[in-house]
PDB file of C-alpha atoms in Angstrom:
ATOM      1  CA  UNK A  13     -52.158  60.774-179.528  1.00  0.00           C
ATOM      2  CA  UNK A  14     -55.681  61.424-178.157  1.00  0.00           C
ATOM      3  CA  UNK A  15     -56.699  59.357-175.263  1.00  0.00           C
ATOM      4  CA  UNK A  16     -60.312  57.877-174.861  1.00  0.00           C
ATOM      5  CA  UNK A  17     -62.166  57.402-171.619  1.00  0.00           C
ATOM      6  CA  UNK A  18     -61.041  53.538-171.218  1.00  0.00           C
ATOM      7  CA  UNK A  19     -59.007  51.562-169.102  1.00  0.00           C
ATOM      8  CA  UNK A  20     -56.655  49.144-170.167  1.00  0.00           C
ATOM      9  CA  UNK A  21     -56.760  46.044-167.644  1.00  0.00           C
ATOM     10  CA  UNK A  22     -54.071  43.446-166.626  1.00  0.00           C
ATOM     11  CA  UNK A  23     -53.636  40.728-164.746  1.00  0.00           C
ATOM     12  CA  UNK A  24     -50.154  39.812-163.921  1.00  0.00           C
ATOM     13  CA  UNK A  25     -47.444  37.624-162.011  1.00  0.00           C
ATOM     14  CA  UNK A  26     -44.171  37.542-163.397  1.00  0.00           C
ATOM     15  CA  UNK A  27     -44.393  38.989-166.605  1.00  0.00           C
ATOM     16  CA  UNK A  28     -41.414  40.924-167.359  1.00  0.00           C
ATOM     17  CA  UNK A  29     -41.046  39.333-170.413  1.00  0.00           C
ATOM     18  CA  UNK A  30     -44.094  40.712-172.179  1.00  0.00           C
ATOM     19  CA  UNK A  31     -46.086  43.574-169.695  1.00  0.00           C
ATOM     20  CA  UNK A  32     -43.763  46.699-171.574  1.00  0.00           C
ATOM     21  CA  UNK A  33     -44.853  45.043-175.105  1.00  0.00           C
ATOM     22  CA  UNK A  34     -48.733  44.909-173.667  1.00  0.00           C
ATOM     23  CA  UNK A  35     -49.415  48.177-172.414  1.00  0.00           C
ATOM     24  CA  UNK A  36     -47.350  50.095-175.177  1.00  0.00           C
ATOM     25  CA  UNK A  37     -49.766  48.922-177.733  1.00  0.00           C
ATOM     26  CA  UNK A  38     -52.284  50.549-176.259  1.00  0.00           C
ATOM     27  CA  UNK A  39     -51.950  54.215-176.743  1.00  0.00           C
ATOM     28  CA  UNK A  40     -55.327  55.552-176.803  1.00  0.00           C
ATOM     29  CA  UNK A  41     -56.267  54.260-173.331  1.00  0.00           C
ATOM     30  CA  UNK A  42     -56.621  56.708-170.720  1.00  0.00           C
ATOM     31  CA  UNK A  43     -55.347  54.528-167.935  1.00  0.00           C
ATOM     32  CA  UNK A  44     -53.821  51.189-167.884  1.00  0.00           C
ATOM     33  CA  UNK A  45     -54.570  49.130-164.743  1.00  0.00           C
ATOM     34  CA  UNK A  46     -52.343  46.238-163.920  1.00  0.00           C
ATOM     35  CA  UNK A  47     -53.601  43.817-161.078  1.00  0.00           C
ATOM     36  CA  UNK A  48     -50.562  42.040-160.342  1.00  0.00           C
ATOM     37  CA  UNK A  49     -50.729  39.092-157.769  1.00  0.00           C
ATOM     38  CA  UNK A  50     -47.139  39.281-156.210  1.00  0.00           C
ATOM     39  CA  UNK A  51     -44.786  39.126-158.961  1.00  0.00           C
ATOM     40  CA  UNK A  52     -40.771  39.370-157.890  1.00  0.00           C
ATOM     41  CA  UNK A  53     -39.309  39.174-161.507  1.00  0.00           C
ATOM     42  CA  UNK A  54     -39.967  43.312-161.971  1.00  0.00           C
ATOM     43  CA  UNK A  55     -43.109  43.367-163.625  1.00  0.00           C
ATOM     44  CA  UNK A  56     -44.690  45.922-161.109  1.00  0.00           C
ATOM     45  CA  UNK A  57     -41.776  48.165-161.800  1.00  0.00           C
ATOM     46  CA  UNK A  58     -41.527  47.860-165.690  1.00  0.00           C
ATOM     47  CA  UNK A  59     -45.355  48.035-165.585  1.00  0.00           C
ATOM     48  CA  UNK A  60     -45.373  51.576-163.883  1.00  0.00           C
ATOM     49  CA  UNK A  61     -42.320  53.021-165.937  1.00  0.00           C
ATOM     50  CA  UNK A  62     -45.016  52.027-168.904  1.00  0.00           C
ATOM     51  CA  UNK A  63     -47.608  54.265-167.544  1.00  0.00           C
ATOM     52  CA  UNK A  64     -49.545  51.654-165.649  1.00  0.00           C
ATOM     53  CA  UNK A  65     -51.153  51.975-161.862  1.00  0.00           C
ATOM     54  CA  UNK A  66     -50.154  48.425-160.283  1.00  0.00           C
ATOM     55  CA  UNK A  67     -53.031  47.200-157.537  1.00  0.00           C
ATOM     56  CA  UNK A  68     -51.909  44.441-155.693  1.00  0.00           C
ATOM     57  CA  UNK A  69     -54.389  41.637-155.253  1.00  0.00           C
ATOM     58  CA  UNK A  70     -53.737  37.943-153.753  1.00  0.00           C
ATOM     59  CA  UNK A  71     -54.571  35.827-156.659  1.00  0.00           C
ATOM     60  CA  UNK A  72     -58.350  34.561-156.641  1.00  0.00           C
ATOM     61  CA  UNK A  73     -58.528  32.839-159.897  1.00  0.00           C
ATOM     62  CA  UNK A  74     -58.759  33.967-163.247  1.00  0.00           C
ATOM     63  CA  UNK A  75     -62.854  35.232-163.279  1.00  0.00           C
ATOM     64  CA  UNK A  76     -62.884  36.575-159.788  1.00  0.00           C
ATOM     65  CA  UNK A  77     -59.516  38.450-160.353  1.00  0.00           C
ATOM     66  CA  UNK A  78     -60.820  40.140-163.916  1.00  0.00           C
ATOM     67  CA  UNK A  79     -64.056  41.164-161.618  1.00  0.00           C
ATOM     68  CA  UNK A  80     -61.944  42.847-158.715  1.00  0.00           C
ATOM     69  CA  UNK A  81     -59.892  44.476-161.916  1.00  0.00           C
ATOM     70  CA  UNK A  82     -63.023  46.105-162.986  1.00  0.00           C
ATOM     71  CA  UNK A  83     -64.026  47.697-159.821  1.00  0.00           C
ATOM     72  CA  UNK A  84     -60.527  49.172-159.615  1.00  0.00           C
ATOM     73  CA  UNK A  85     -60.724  51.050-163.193  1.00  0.00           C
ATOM     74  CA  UNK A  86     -61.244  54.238-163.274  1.00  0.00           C
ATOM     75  CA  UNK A  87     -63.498  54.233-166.600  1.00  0.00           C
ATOM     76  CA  UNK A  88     -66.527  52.628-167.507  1.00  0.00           C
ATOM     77  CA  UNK A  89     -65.332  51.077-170.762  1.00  0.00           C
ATOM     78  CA  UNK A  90     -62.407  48.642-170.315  1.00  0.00           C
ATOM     79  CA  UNK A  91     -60.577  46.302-172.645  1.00  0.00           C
ATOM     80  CA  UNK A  92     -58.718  43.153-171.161  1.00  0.00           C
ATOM     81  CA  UNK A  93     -55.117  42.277-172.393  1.00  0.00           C
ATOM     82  CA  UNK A  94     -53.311  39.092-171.154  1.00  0.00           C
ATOM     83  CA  UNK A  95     -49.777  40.159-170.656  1.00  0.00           C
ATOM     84  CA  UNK A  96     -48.920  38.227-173.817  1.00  0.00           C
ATOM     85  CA  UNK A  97     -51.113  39.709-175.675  1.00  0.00           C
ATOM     86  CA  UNK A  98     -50.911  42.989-177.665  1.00  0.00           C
ATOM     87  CA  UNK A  99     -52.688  45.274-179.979  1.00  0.00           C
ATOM     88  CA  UNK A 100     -51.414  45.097-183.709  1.00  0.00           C
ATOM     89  CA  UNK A 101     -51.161  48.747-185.873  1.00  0.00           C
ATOM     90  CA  UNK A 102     -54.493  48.331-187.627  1.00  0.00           C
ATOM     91  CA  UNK A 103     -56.559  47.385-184.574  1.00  0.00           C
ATOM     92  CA  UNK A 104     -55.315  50.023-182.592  1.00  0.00           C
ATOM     93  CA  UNK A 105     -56.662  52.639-185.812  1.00  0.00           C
ATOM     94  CA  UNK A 106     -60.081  50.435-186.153  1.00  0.00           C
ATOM     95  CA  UNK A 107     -60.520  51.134-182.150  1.00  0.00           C
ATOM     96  CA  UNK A 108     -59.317  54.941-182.886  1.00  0.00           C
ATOM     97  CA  UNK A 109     -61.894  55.054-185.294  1.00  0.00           C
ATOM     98  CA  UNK A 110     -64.884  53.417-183.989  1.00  0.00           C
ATOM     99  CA  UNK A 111     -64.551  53.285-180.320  1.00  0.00           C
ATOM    100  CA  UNK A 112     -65.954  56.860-179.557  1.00  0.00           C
ATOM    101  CA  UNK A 113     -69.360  56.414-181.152  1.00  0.00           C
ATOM    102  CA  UNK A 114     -69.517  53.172-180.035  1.00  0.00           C
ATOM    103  CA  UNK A 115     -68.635  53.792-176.336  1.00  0.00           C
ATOM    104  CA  UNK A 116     -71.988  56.302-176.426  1.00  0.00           C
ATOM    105  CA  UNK A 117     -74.084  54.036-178.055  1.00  0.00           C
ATOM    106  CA  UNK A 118     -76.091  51.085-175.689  1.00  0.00           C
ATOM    107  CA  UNK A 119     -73.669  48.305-176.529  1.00  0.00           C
ATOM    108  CA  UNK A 120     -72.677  46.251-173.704  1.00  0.00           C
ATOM    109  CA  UNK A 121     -69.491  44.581-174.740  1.00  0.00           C
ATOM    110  CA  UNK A 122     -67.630  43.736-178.152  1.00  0.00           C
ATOM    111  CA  UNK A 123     -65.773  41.155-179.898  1.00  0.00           C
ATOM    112  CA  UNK A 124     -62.395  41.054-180.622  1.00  0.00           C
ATOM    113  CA  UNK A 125     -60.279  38.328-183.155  1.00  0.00           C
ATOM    114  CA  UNK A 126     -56.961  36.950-181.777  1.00  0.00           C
ATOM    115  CA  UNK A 127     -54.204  35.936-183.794  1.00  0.00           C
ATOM    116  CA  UNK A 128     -52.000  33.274-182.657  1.00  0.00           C
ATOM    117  CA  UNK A 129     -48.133  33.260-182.947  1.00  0.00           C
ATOM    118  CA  UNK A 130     -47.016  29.843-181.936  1.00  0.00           C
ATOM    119  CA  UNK A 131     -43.152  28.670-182.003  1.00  0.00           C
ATOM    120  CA  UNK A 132     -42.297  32.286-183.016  1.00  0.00           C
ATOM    121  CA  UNK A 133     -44.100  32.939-186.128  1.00  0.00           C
ATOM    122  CA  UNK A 134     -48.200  32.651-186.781  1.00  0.00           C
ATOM    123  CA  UNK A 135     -50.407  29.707-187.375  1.00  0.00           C
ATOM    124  CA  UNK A 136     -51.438  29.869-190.893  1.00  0.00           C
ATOM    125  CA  UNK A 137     -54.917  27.759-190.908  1.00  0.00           C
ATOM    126  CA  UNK A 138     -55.472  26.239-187.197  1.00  0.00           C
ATOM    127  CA  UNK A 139     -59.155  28.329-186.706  1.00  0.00           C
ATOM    128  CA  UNK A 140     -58.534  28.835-183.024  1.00  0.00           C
ATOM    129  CA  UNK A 141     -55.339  30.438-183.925  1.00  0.00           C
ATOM    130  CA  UNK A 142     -56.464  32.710-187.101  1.00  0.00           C
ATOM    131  CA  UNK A 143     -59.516  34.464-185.860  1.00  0.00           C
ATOM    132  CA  UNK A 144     -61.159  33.756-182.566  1.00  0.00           C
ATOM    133  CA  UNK A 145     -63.674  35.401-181.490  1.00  0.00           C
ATOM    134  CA  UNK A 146     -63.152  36.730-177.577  1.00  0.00           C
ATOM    135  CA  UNK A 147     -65.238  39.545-175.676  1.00  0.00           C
ATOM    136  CA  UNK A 148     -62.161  41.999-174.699  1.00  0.00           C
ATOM    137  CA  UNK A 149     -64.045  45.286-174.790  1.00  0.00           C
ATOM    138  CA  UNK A 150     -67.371  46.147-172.283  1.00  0.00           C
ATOM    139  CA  UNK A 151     -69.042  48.606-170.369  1.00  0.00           C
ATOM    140  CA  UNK A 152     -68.247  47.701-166.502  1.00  0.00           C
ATOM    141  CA  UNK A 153     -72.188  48.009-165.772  1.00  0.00           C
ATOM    142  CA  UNK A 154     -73.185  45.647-168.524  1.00  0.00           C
ATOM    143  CA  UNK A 155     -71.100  42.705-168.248  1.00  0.00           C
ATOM    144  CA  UNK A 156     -69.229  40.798-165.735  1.00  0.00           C
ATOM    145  CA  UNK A 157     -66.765  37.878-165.798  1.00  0.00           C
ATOM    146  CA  UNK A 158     -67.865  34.485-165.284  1.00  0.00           C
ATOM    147  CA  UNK A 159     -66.615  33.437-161.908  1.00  0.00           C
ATOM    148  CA  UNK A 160     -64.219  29.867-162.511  1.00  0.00           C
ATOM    149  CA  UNK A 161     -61.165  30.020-161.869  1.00  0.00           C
ATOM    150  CA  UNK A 162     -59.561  28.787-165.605  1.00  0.00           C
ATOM    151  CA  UNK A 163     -61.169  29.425-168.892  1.00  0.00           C
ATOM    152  CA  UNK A 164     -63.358  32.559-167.835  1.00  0.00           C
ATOM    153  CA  UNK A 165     -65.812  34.096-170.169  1.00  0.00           C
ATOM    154  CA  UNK A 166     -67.441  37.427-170.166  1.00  0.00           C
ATOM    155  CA  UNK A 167     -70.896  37.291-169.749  1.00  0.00           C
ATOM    156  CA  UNK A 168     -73.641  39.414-170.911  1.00  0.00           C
ATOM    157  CA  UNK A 169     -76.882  40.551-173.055  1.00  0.00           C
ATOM    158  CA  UNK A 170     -77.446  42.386-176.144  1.00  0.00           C
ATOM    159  CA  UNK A 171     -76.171  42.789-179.594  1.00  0.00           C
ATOM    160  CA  UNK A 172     -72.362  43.037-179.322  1.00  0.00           C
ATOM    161  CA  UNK A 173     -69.901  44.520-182.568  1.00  0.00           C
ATOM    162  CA  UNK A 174     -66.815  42.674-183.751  1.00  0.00           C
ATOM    163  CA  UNK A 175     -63.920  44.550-184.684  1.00  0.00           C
ATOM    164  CA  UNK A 176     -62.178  43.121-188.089  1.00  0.00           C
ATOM    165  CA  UNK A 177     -58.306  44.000-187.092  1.00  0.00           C
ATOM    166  CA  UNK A 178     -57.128  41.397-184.857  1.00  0.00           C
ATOM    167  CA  UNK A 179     -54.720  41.035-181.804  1.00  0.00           C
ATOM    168  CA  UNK A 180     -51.754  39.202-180.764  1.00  0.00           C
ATOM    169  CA  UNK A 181     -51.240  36.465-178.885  1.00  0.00           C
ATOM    170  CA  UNK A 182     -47.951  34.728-177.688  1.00  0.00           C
ATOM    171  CA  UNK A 183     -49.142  31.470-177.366  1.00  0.00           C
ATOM    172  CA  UNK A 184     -46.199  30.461-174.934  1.00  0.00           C
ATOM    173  CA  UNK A 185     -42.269  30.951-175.831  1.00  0.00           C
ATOM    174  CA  UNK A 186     -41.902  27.033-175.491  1.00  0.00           C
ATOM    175  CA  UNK A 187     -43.380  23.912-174.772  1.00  0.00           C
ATOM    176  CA  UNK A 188     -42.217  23.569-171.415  1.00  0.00           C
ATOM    177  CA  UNK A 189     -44.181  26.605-170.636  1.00  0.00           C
ATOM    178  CA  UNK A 190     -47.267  24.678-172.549  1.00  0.00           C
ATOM    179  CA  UNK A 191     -46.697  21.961-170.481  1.00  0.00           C
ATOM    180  CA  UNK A 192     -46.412  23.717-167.160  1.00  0.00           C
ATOM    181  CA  UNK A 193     -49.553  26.029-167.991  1.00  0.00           C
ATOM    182  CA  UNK A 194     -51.538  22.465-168.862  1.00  0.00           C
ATOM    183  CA  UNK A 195     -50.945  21.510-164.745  1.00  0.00           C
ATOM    184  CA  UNK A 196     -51.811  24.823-163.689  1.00  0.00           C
ATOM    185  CA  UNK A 197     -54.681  24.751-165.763  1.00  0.00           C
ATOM    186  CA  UNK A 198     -55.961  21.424-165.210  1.00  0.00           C
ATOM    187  CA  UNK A 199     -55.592  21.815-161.547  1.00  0.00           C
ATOM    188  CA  UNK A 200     -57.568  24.757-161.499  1.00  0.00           C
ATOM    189  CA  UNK A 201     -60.690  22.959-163.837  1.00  0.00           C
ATOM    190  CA  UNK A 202     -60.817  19.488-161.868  1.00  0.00           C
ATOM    191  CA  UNK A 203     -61.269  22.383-158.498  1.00  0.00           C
ATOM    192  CA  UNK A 204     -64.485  23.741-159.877  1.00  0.00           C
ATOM    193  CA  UNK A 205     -65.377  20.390-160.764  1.00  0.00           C
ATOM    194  CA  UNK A 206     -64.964  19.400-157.222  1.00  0.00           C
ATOM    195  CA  UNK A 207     -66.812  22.111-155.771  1.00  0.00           C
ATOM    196  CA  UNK A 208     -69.658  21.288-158.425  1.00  0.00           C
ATOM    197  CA  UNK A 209     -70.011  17.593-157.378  1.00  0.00           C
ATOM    198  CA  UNK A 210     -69.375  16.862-161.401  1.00  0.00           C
ATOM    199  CA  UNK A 211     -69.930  13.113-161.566  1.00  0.00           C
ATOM    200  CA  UNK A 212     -66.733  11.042-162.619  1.00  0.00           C
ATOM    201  CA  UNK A 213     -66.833   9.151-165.669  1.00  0.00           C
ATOM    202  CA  UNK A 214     -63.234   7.757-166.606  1.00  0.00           C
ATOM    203  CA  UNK A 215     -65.049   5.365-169.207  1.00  0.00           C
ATOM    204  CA  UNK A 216     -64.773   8.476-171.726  1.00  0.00           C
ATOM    205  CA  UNK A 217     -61.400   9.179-171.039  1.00  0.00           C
ATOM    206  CA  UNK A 218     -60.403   6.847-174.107  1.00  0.00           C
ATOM    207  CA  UNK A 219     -62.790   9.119-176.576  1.00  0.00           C
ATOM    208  CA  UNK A 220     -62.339  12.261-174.916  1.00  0.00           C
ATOM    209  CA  UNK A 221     -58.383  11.933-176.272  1.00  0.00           C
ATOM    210  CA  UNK A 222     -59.593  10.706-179.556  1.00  0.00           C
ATOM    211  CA  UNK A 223     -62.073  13.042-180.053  1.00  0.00           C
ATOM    212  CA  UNK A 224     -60.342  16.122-179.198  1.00  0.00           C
ATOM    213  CA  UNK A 225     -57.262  15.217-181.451  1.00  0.00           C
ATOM    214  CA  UNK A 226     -59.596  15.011-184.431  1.00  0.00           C
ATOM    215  CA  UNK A 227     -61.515  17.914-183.624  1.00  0.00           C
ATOM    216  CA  UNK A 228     -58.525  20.017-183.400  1.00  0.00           C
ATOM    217  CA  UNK A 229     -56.662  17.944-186.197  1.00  0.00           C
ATOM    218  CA  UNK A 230     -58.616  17.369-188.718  1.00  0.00           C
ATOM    219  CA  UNK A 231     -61.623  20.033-187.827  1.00  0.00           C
ATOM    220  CA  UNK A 232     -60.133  22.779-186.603  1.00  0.00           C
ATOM    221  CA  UNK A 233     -57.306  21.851-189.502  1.00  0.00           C
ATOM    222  CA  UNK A 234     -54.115  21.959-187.700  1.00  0.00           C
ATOM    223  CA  UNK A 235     -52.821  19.616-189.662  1.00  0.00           C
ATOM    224  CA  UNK A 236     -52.532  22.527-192.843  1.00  0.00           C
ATOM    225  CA  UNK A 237     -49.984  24.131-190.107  1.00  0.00           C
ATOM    226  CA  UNK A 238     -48.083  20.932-190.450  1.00  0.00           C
ATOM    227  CA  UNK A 239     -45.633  19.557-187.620  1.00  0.00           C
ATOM    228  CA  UNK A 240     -46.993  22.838-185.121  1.00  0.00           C
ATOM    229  CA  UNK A 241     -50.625  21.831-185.911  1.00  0.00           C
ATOM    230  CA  UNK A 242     -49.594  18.394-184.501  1.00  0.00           C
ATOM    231  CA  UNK A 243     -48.181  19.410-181.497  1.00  0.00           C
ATOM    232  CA  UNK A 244     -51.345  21.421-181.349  1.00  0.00           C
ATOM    233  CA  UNK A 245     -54.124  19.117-181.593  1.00  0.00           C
ATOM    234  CA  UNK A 246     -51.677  16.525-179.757  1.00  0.00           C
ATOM    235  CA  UNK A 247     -51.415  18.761-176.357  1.00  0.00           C
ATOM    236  CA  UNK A 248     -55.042  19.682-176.587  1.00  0.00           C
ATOM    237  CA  UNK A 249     -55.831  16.161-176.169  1.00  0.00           C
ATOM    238  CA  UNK A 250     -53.807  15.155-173.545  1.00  0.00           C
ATOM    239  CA  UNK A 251     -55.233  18.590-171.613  1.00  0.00           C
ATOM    240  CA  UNK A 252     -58.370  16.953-171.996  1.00  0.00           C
ATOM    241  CA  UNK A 253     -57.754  13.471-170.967  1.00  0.00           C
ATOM    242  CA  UNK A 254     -55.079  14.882-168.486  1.00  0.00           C
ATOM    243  CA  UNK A 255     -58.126  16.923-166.346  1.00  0.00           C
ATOM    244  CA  UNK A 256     -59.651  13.714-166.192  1.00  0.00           C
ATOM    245  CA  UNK A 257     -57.268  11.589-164.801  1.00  0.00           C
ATOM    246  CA  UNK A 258     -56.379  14.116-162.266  1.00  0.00           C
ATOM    247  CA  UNK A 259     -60.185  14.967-161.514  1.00  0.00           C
ATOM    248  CA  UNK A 260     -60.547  11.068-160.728  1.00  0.00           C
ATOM    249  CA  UNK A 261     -57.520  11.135-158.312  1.00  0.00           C
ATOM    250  CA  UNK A 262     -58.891  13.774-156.628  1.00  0.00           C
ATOM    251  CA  UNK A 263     -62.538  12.284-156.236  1.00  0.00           C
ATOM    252  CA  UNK A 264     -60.499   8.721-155.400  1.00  0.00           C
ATOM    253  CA  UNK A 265     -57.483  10.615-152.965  1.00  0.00           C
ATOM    254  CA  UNK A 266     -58.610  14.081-151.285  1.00  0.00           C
ATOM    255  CA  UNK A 267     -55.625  14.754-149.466  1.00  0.00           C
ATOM    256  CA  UNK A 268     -53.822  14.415-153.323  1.00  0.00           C
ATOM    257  CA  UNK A 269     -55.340  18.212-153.724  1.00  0.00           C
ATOM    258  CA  UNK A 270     -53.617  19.645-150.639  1.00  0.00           C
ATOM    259  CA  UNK A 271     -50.475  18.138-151.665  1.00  0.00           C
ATOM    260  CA  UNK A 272     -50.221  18.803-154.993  1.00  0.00           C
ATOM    261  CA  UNK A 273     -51.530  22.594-154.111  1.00  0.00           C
ATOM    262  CA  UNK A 274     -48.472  22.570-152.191  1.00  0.00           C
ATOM    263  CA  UNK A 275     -45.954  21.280-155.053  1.00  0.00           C
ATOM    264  CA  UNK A 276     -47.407  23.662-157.622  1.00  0.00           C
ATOM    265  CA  UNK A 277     -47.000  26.663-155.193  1.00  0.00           C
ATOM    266  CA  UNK A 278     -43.558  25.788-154.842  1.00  0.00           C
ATOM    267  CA  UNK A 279     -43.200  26.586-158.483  1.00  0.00           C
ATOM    268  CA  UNK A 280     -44.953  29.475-158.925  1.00  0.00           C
ATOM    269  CA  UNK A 281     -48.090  27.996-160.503  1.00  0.00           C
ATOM    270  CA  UNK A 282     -51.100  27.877-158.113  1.00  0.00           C
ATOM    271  CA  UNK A 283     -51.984  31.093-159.511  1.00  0.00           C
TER     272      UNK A 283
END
C-alpha cells in the first residue's frame, strides 16, 4: 500500500496488550513513532517488530510528552493514536482518500470521531462514546499540545475538516483498570490545580456528583446503553467529586502529595 508523508505517534508504558493492534491499523503512515516511557512488559520490542522507531523519554505528563513526540517525527503531518486506540477499515480509506490534498492545502489540524467499545462490545447511544469529536491529525508547525499533564487538548487556529469514518477506542478491559486510571488521573488534575493556586471549594462537592451523573445520565443518555450507561455516568461522577476530595487533602496535608506520589509509583501509575 502507498505510504503518505505522516507519522504515526505513540505514547506508551506497558502496552503489550494493544501497541501491535495500534500501529497495524495504520498502513499508510510513513513512519510510526512510539515514545515509550520505560515500559518492561515488551511493548518496545513488539512495537519495533511492528515497524515502529521506539524513543525513550522519562514520562513528563500527558501534553508535554505529545509535544516532545512531535519534535521527534520525522514528518510534518502527524496523527496521534493512544495505544488502545486503532483505525477502523473505512477511516483508514477516507484518510487514503483525502489526506493528500488535504496535507497541501493550509489546514492546520483535523477532527477525528471516536467510537467507544466499553465491556467488550460498543456503546450504542452514550454521545461521548458514539462520535466525539478529538483533534488527532495536524501539521507540527500549526498546532501544539496544551501543556497539563491529564486531559490534554490540541490547540490551534483556523478552519479544521472532520473526517466522517470513526476510530476505536478500548475504553479499558475492566473496571479495575477504570478505577486505577481514575487515581492516576485525578492525581495528575488536583497537581495542576496546585501549581495554579485553584481556590478550594468543597461546598460544591455535593452538586458536582449530582450534576455530573445527570449530565452524563440523562444528557449525554447513558441510560439508553442500560446497566453500562450506569456504570458510566456513575464513575464519571465519582471522578469528579473524587478530584475534589483529594485536591482538598492536598491544599489541607502537603506532605499527602509526596506520599501518595510514592504509593502510586509503586504501582506503575505516576505516569
Amino acid at each position: 500500500m502507498p505510504t503518505l508523508p505522516l507519522t504515526l505517534a505513540v505514547i506508551t508504558f506497558n502496552e503489550a496488550d494493544s501497541i501491535a493492534r495500534c500501529l497495524d491499523s495504520v498502513p499508510f503512515a510513513a513512519e510510526k513513532l512510539v515514545v515509550d516511557s520505560g515500559s518492561d512488559d515488551g511493548t518496545v520490542a513488539i512495537a519495533q517488530a511492528h515497524g515502529a522507531r521506539v524513543v525513550h523519554q522519562d514520562w513528563l505528563g500527558f501534553g508535554p510528552q505529545r509535544n516532545f513526540a512531535t519534535t521527534q517525527c520525522a514528518h510534518e503531518w502527524i496523527l496521534v493514536l493512544d495505544a488502545d486506540e486503532f483505525l477502523s477499515p473505512a477511516l483508514v480509506a477516507e484518510m487514503e482518500r483525502l489526506l493528500p490534498a488535504m496535507m497541501a492545502g493550509e489546514a492546520p489540524a483535523a477532527w477525528l470521531r471516536r467510537r467507544t467499545v466499553y465491556m467488550g462490545r460498543p456503546m450504542r447511544w452514550y454521545r461521548p462514546a458514539v462520535g466525539e469529536k478529538l483533534a488527532r491529525l495536524y501539521h507540527r508547525d500549526r498546532a501544539r499540545w496544551s501543556d497539563a499533564r491529564v486531559h490534554e487538548s490540541l490547540r490551534f487556529t483556523g478552519r479544521a475538516p472532520t473526517f466522517d469514518a470513526p476510530f476505536d477506542h478500548v475504553n479499558n478491559p475492566t473496571l479495575v483498570h477504570k478505577q486505577l486510571k481514575v487515581l492516576r488521573y485525578a492525581e495528575l488534575k488536583c497537581r495542576d490545580w496546585l501549581e495554579k493556586g485553584k481556590p478550594v471549594r468543597m461546598w460544591q462537592a455535593p452538586f458536582v456528583y449530582l450534576l455530573a451523573f445527570v449530565k452524563d445520565y440523562f444528557a449525554r443518555l447513558a441510560f439508553l446503553d442500560g446497566w453500562r450507561g450506569f456504570m458510566i455516568a456513575q464513575t464519571a461522577a465519582s471522578y469528579a467529586l473524587y478530584k475534589r476530595m483529594r485536591y482538598y487533602e492536598m491544599t489541607r496535608n502537603p506532605p499527602s502529595v509526596a506520599r501518595a506520589g510514592t504509593m502510586l509509583s509503586r504501582h506503575g501509575l505516576d505516569r
